[in-house]
PDB file of C-alpha atoms in Angstrom:
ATOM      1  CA  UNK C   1     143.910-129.743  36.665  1.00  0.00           C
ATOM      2  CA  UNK C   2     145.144-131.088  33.541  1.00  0.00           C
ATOM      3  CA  UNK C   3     143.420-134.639  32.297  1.00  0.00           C
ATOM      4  CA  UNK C   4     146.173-136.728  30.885  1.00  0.00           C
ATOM      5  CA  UNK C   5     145.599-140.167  28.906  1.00  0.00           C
ATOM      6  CA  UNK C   6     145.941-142.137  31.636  1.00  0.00           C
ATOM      7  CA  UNK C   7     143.519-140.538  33.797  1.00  0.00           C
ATOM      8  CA  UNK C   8     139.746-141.890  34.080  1.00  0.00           C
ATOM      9  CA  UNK C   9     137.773-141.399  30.819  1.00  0.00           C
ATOM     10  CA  UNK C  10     134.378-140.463  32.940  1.00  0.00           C
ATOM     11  CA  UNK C  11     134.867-136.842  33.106  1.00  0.00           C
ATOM     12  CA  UNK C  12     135.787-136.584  29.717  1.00  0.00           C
ATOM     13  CA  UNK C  13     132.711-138.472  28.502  1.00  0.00           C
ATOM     14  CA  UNK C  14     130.690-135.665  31.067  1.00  0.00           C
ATOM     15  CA  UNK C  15     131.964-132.996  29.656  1.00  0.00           C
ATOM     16  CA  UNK C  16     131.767-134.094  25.843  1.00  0.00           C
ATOM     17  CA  UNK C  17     128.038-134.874  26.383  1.00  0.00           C
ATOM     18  CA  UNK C  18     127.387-131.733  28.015  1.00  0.00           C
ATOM     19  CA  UNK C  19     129.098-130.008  25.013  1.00  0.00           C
ATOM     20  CA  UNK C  20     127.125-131.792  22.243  1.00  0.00           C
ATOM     21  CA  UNK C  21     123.804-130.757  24.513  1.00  0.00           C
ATOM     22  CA  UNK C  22     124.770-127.308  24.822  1.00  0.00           C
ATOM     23  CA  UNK C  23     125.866-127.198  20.831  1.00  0.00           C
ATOM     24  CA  UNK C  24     122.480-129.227  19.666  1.00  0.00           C
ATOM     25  CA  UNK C  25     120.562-126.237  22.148  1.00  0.00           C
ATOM     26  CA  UNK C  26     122.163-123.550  20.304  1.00  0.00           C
ATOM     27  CA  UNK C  27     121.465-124.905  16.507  1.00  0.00           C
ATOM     28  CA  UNK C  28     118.040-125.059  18.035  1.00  0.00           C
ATOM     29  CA  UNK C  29     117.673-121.294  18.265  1.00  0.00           C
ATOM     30  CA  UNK C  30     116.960-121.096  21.678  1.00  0.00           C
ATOM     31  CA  UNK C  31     115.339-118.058  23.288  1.00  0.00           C
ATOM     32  CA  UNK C  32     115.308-118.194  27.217  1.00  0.00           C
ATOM     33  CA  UNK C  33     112.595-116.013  28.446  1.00  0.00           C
ATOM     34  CA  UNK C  34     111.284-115.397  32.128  1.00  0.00           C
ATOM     35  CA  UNK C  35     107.622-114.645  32.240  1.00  0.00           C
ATOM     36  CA  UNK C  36     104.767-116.208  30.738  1.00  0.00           C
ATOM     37  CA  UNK C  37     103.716-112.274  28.992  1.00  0.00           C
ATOM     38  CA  UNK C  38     106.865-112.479  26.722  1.00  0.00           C
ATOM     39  CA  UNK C  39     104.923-114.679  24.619  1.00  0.00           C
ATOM     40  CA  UNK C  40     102.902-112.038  23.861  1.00  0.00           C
ATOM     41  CA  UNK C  41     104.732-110.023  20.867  1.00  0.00           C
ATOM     42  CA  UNK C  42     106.428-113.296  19.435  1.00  0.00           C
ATOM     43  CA  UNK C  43     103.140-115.032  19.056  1.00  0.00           C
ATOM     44  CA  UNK C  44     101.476-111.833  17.461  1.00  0.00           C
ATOM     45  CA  UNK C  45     104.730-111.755  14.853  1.00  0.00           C
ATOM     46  CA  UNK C  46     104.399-115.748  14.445  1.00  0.00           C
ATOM     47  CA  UNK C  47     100.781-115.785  13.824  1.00  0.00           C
ATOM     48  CA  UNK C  48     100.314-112.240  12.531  1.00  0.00           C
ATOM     49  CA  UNK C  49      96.286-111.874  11.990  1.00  0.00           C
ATOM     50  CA  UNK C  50      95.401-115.343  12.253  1.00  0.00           C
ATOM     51  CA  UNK C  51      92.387-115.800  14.375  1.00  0.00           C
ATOM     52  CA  UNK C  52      92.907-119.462  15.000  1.00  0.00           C
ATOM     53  CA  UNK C  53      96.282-120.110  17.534  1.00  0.00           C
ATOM     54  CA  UNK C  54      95.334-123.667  18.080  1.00  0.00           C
ATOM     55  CA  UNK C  55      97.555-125.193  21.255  1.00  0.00           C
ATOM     56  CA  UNK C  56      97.880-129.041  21.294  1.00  0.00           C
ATOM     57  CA  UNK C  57      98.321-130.830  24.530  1.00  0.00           C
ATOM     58  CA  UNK C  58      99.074-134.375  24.568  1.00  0.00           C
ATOM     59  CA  UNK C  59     101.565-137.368  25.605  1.00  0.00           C
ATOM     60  CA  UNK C  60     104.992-138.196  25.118  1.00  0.00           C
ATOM     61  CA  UNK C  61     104.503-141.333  24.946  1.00  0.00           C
ATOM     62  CA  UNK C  62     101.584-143.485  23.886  1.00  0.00           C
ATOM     63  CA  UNK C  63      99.836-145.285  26.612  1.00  0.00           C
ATOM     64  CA  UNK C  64      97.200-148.447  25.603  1.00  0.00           C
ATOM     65  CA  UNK C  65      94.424-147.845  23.379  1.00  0.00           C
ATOM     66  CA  UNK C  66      95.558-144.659  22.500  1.00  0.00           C
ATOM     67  CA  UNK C  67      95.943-143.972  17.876  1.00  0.00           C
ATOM     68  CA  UNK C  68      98.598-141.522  17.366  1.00  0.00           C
ATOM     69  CA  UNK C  69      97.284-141.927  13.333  1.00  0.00           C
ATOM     70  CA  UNK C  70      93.616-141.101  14.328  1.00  0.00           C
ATOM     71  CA  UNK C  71      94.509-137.844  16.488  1.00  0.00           C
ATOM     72  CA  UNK C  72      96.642-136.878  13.569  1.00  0.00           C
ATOM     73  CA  UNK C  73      93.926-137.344  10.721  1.00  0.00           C
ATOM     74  CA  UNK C  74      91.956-135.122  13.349  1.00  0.00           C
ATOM     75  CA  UNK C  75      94.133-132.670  13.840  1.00  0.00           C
ATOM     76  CA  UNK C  76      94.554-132.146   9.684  1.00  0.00           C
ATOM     77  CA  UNK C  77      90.740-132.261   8.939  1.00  0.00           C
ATOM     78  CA  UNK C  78      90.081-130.467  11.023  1.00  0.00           C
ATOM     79  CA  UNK C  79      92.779-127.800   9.987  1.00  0.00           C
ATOM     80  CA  UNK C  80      91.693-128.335   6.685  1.00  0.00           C
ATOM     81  CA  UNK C  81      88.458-127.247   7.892  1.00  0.00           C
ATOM     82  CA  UNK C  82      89.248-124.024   9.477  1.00  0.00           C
ATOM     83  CA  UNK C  83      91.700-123.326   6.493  1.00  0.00           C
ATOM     84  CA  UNK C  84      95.344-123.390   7.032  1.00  0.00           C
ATOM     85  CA  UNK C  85      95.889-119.790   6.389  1.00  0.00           C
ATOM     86  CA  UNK C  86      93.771-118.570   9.297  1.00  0.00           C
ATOM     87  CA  UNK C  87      95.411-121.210  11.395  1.00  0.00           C
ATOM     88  CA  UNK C  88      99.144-121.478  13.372  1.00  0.00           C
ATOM     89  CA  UNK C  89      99.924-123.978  16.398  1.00  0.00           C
ATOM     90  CA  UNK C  90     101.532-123.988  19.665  1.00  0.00           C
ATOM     91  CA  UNK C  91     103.706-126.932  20.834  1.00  0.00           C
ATOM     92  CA  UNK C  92     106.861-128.301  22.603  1.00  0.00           C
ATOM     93  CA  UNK C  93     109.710-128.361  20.380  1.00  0.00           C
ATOM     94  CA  UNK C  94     110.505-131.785  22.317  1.00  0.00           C
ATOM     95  CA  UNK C  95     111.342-134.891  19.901  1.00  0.00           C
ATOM     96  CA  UNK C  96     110.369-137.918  21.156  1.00  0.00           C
ATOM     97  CA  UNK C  97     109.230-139.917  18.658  1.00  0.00           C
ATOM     98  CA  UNK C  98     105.646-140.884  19.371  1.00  0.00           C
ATOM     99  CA  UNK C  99     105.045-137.373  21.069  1.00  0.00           C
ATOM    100  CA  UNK C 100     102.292-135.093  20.182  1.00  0.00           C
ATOM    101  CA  UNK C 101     104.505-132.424  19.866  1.00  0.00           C
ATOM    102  CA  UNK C 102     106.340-134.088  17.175  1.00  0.00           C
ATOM    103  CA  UNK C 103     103.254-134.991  15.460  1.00  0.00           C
ATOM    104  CA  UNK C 104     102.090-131.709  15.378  1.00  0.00           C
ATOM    105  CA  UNK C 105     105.501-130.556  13.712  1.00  0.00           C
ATOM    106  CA  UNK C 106     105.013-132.706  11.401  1.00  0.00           C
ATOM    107  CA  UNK C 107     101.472-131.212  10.767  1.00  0.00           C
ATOM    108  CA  UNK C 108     102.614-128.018  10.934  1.00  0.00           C
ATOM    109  CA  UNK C 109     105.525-128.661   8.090  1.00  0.00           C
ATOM    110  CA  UNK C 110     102.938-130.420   5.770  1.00  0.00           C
ATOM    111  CA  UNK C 111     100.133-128.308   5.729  1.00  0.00           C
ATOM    112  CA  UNK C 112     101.967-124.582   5.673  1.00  0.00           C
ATOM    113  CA  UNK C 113     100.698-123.599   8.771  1.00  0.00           C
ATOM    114  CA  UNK C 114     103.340-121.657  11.464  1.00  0.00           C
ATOM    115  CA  UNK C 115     104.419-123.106  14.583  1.00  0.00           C
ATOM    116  CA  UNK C 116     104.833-121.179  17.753  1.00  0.00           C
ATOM    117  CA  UNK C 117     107.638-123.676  20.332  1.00  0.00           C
ATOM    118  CA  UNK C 118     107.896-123.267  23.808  1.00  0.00           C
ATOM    119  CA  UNK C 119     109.187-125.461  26.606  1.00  0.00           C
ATOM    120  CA  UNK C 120     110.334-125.525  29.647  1.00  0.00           C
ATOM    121  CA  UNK C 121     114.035-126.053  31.098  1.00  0.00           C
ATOM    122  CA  UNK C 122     112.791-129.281  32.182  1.00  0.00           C
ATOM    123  CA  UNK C 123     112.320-130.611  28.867  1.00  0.00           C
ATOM    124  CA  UNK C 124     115.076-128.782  26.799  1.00  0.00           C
ATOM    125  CA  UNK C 125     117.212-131.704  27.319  1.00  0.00           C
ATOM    126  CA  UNK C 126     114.059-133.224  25.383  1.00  0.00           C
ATOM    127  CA  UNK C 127     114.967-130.940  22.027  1.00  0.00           C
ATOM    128  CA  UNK C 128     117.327-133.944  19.971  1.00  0.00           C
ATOM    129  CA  UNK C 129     116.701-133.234  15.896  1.00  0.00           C
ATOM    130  CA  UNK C 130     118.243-136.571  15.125  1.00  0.00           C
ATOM    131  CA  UNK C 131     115.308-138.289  16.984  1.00  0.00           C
ATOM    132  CA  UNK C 132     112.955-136.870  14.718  1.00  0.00           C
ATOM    133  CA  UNK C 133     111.365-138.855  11.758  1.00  0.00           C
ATOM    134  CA  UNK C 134     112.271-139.009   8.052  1.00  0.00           C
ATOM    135  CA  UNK C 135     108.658-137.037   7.463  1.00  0.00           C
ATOM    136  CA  UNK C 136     109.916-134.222   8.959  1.00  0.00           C
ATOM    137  CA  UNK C 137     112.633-131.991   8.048  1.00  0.00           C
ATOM    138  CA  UNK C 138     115.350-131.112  10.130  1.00  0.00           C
ATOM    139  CA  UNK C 139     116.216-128.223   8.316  1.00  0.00           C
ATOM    140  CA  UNK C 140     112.483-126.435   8.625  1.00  0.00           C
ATOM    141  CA  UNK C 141     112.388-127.711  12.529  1.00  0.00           C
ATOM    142  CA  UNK C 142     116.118-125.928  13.195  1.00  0.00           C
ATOM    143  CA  UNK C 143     115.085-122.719  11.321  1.00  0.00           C
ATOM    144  CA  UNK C 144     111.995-121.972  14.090  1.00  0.00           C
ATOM    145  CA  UNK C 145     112.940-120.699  17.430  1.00  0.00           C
ATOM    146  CA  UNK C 146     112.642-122.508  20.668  1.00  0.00           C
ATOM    147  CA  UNK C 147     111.499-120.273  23.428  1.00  0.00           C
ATOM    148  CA  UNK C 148     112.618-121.555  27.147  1.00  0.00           C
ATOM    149  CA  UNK C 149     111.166-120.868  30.247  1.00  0.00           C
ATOM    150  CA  UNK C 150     112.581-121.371  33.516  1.00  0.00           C
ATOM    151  CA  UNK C 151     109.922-123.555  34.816  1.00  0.00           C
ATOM    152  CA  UNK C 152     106.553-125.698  34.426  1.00  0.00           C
ATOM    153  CA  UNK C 153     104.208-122.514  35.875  1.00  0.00           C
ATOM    154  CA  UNK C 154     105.438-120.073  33.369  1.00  0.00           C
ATOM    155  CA  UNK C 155     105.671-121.957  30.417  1.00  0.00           C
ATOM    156  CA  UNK C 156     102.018-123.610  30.787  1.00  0.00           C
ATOM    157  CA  UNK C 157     100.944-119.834  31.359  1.00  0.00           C
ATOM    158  CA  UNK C 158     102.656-118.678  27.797  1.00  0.00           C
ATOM    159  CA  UNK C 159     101.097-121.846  26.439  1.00  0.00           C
ATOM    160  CA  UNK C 160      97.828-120.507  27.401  1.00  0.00           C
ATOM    161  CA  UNK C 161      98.189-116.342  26.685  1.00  0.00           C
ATOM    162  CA  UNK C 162      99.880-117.405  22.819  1.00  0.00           C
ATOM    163  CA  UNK C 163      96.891-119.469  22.029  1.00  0.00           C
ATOM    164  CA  UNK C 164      93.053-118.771  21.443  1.00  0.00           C
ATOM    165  CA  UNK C 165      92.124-122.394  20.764  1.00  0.00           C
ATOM    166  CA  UNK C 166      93.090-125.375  23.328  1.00  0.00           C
ATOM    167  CA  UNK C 167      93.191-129.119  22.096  1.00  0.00           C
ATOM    168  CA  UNK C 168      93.980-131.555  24.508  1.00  0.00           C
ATOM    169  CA  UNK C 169      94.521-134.956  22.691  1.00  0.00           C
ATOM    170  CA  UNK C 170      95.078-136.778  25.617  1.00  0.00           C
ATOM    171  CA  UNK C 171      98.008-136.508  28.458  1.00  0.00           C
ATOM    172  CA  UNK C 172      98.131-136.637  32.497  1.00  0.00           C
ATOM    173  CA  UNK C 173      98.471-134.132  35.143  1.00  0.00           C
ATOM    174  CA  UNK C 174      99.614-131.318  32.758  1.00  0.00           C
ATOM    175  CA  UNK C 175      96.712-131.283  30.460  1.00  0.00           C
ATOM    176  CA  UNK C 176      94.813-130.550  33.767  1.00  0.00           C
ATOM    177  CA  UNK C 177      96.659-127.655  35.037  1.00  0.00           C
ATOM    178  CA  UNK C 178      97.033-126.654  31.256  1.00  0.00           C
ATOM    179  CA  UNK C 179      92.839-126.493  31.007  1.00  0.00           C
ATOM    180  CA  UNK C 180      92.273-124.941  34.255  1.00  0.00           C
ATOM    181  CA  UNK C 181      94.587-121.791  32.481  1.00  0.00           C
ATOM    182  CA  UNK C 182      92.311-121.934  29.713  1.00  0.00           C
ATOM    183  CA  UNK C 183      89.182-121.478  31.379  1.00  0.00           C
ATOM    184  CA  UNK C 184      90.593-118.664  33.449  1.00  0.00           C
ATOM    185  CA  UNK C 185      91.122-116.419  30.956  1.00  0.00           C
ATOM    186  CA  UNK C 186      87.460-117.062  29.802  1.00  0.00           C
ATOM    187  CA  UNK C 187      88.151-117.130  25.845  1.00  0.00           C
ATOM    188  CA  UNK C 188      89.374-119.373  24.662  1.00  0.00           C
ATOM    189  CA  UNK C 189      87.562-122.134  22.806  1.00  0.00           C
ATOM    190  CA  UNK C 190      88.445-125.846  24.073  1.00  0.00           C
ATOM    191  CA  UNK C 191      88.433-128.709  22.499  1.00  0.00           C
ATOM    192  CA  UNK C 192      88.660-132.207  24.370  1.00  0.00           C
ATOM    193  CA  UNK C 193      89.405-135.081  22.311  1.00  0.00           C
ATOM    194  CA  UNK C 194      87.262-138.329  24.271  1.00  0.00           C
ATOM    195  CA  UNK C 195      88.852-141.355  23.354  1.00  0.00           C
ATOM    196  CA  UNK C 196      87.029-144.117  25.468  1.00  0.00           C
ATOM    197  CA  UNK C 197      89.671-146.784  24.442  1.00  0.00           C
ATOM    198  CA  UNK C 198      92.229-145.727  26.784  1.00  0.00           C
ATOM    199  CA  UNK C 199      92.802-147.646  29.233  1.00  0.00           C
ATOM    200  CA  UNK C 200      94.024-145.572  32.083  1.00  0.00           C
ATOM    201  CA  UNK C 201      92.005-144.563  34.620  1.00  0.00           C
ATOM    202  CA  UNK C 202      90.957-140.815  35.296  1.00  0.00           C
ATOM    203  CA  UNK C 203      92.828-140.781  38.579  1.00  0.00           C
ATOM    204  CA  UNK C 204      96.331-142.388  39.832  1.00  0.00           C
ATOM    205  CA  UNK C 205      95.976-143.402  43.595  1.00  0.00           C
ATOM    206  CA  UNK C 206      99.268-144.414  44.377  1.00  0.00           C
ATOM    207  CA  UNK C 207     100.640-140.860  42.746  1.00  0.00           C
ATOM    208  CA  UNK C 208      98.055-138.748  43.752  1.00  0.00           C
ATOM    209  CA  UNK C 209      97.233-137.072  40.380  1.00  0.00           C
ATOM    210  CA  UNK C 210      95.351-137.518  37.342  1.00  0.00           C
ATOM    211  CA  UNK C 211      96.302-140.283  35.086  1.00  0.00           C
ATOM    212  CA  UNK C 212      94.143-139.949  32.380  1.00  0.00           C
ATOM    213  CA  UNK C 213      93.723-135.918  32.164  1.00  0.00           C
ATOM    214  CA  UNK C 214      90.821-135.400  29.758  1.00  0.00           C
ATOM    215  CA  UNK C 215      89.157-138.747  31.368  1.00  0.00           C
ATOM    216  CA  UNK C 216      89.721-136.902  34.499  1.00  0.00           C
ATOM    217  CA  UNK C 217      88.307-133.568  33.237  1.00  0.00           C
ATOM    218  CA  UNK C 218      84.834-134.783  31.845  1.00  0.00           C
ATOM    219  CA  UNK C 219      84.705-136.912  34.814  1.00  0.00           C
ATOM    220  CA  UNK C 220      84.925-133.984  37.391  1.00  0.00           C
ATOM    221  CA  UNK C 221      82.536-131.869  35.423  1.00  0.00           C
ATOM    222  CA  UNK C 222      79.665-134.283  34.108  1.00  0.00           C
ATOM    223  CA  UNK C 223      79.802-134.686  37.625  1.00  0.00           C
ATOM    224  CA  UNK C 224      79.712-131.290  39.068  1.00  0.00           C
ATOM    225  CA  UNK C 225      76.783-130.073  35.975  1.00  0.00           C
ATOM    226  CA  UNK C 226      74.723-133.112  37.337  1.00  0.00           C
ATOM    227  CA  UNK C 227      74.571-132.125  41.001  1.00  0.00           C
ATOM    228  CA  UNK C 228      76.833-134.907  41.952  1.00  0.00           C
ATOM    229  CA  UNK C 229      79.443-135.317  44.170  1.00  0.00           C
ATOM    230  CA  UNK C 230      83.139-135.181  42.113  1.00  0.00           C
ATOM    231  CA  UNK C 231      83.872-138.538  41.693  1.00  0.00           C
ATOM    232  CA  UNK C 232      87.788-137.795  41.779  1.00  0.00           C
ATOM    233  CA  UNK C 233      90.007-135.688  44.527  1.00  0.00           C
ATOM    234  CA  UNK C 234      90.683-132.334  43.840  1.00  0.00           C
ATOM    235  CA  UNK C 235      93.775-131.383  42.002  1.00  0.00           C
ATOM    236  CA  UNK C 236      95.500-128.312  41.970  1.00  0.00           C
ATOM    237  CA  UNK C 237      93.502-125.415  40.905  1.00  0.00           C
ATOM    238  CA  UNK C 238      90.799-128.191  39.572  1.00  0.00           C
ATOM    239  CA  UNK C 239      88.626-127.792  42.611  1.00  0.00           C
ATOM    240  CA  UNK C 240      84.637-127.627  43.287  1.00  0.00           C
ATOM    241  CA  UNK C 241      85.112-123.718  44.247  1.00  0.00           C
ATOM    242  CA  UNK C 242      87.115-123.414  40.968  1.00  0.00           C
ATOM    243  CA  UNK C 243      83.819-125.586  38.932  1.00  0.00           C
ATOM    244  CA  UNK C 244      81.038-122.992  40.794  1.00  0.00           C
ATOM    245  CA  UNK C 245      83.140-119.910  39.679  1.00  0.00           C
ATOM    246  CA  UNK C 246      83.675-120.774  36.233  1.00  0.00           C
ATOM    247  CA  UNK C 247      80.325-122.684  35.565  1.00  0.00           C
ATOM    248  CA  UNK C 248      79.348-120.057  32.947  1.00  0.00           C
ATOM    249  CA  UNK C 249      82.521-120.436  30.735  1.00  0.00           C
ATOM    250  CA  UNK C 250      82.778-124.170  31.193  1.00  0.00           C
ATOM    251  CA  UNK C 251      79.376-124.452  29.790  1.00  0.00           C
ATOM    252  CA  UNK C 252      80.126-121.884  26.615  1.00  0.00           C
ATOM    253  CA  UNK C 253      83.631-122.465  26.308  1.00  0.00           C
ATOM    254  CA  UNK C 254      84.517-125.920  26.347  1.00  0.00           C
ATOM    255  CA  UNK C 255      82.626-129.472  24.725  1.00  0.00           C
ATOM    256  CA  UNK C 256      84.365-132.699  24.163  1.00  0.00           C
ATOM    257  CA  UNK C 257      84.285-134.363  20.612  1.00  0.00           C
ATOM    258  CA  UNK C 258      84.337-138.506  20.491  1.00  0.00           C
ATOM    259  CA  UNK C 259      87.445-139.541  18.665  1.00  0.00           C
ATOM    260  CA  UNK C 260      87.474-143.787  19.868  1.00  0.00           C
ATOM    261  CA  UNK C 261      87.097-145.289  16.034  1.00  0.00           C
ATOM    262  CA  UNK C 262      88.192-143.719  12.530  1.00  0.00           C
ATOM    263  CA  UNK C 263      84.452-143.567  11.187  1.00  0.00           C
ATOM    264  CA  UNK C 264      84.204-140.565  14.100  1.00  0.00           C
ATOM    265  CA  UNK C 265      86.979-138.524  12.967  1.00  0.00           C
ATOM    266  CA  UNK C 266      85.345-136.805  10.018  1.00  0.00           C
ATOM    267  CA  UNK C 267      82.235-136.334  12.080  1.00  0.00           C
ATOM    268  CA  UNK C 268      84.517-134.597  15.041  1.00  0.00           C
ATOM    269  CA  UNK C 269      86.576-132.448  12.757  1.00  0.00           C
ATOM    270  CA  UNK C 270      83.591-130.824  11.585  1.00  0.00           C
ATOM    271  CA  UNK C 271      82.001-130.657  14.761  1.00  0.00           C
ATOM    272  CA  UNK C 272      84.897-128.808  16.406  1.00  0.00           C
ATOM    273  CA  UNK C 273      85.346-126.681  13.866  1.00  0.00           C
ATOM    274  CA  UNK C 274      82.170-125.197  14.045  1.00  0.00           C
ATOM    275  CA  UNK C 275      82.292-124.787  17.343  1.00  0.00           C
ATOM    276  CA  UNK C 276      85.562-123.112  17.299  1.00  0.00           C
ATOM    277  CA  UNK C 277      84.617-120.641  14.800  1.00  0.00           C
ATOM    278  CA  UNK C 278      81.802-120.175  17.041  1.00  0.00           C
ATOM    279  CA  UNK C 279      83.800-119.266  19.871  1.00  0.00           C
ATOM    280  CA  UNK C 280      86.868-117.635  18.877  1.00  0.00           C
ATOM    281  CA  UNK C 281      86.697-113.763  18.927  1.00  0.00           C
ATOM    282  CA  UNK C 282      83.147-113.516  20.612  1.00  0.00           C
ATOM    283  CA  UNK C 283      82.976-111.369  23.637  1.00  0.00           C
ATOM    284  CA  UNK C 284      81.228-113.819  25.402  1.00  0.00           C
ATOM    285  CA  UNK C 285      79.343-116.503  23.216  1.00  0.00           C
ATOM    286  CA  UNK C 286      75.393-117.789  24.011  1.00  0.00           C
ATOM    287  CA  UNK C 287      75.954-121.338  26.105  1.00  0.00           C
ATOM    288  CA  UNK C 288      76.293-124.103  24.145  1.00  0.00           C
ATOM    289  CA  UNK C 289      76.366-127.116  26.257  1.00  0.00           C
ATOM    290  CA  UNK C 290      79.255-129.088  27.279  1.00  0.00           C
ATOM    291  CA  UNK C 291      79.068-132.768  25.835  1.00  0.00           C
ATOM    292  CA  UNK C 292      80.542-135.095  28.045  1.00  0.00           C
TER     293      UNK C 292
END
């Protein structure tokens, strides 16, 4: 059927909105992929020989009591720390504003260090350059390639097998799933950034899912190290049979750094670096207690 001008403007609008979407996608370099393991090879050729592949979990938006300037001040100390040449990051290519993922593009242009992206098709429709910042250039973010999986499962799995360092900053239900992956593979080194001055709860009642994810993680196991019941319900593949199994690597693999006032964010940089140095590369490292 042929529109003419006096036919309804609506399906014009559809389709011209569908073709600045599909045209924005393409300048983005996107790479669709299908399984999680085709991570693999790109992440080797992003990082090449660095031994710190540091992925950063976090919200979109930024709920109450929650400093998007403290996590970032973290995040470079701490980079700074480990050295930016043995050092490249994993993240959504996503561009809302006060994001994580933008924040650690922004990181990632300023201090040299590569960026691996992957997303989901859920959140392509996330991927808009002219949302991002005047601190970050549009140029560098188009060059990088955005690498597209068909759904949630598979792209938190490539998330996981790219990386050798986890750092949740904060975030909901996803940063839960996200650290269960971790802890299965038994190797990684994770980080959990505590910031007591959020003001969700651990748990959402009326959804049925964590609210507050690392809340909800230190929760579940201070609980479960103590001998106490799990203060939460079970979610997903966070379950007690999934705390008994992985007790070991939850107790060498994983502490939680304090990061609710600026006068702690020197003192937590340092402390996770150490203990990611620690961690990353040993077969499997002497215990070193969680702190939660």
């Amino acid at each position: 059927m042929r529109l003419t001008s006096t036919q309804p403007t609506v399906f014009n609008n559809v389709i011209q909105a569908a073709q600045r979407f599909s045209g924005a996608l393409t300048g983005n370099r996107p790479v669709r992929l299908q399984q999680a393991e085709e991570i693999l090879p790109i992440a080797e050729d992003t990082f090449n020989d660095r031994p710190y592949k540091i992925a950063i979990g976090g919200y979109l938006d930024q709920p109450e009591g929650y400093n998007r300037n403290r996590v970032g001040n973290f995040l470079r100390q701490l980079i700074r720390k480990l050295r930016p040449e043995k050092v490249g990051l994993i993240t959504s290519p996503t561009t809302l504003p006060e994001s994580i993922d933008v924040l650690t593009t922004e990181i990632s242009q300023k201090m040299n260090v590569p960026v691996c992206y992957m997303t989901s098709e859920r959140y392509a429709n996330k991927i808009n350059p002219d949302q991002l910042p005047e601190n970050v250039s549009v140029a560098k973010f188009l060059e990088q390639p955005k690498h597209i999986f068909p759904n949630n499962p598979e792209y938190a799995w490539a998330t996981i097998l790219g990386s050798s360092v986890l750092i949740p900053t904060g975030g909901r239900a996803a940063t839960v799933t996200d650290w269960v992956k971790a802890v299965q593979t038994g190797d990684h080194a994770i980080v959990l950034l505590d910031n007591k001055n959020i003001k969700d709860p651990a748990w959402d009642p009326m959804a049925q899912k964590p609210l507050n994810g690392v809340r909800y993680i230190l929760e579940q196991s201070r609980a479960f190290l103590n001998g106490e019941p799990l203060p939460h319900p079970e979610y997903e593949g966070f379950t007690r049979n999934f705390l008994e199994t992985h007790r070991e690597i939850i107790e060498s693999q994983v502490t939680s750094v304090p990061l609710s006032d600026d006068a702690q964010v020197a003192f937590s940089a340092e402390r996770a670096s150490q203990f990611i140095r620690k961690k990353v590369g040993a077969t499997r490292p002497e215990t070193m207690a969680m702190a939660v």
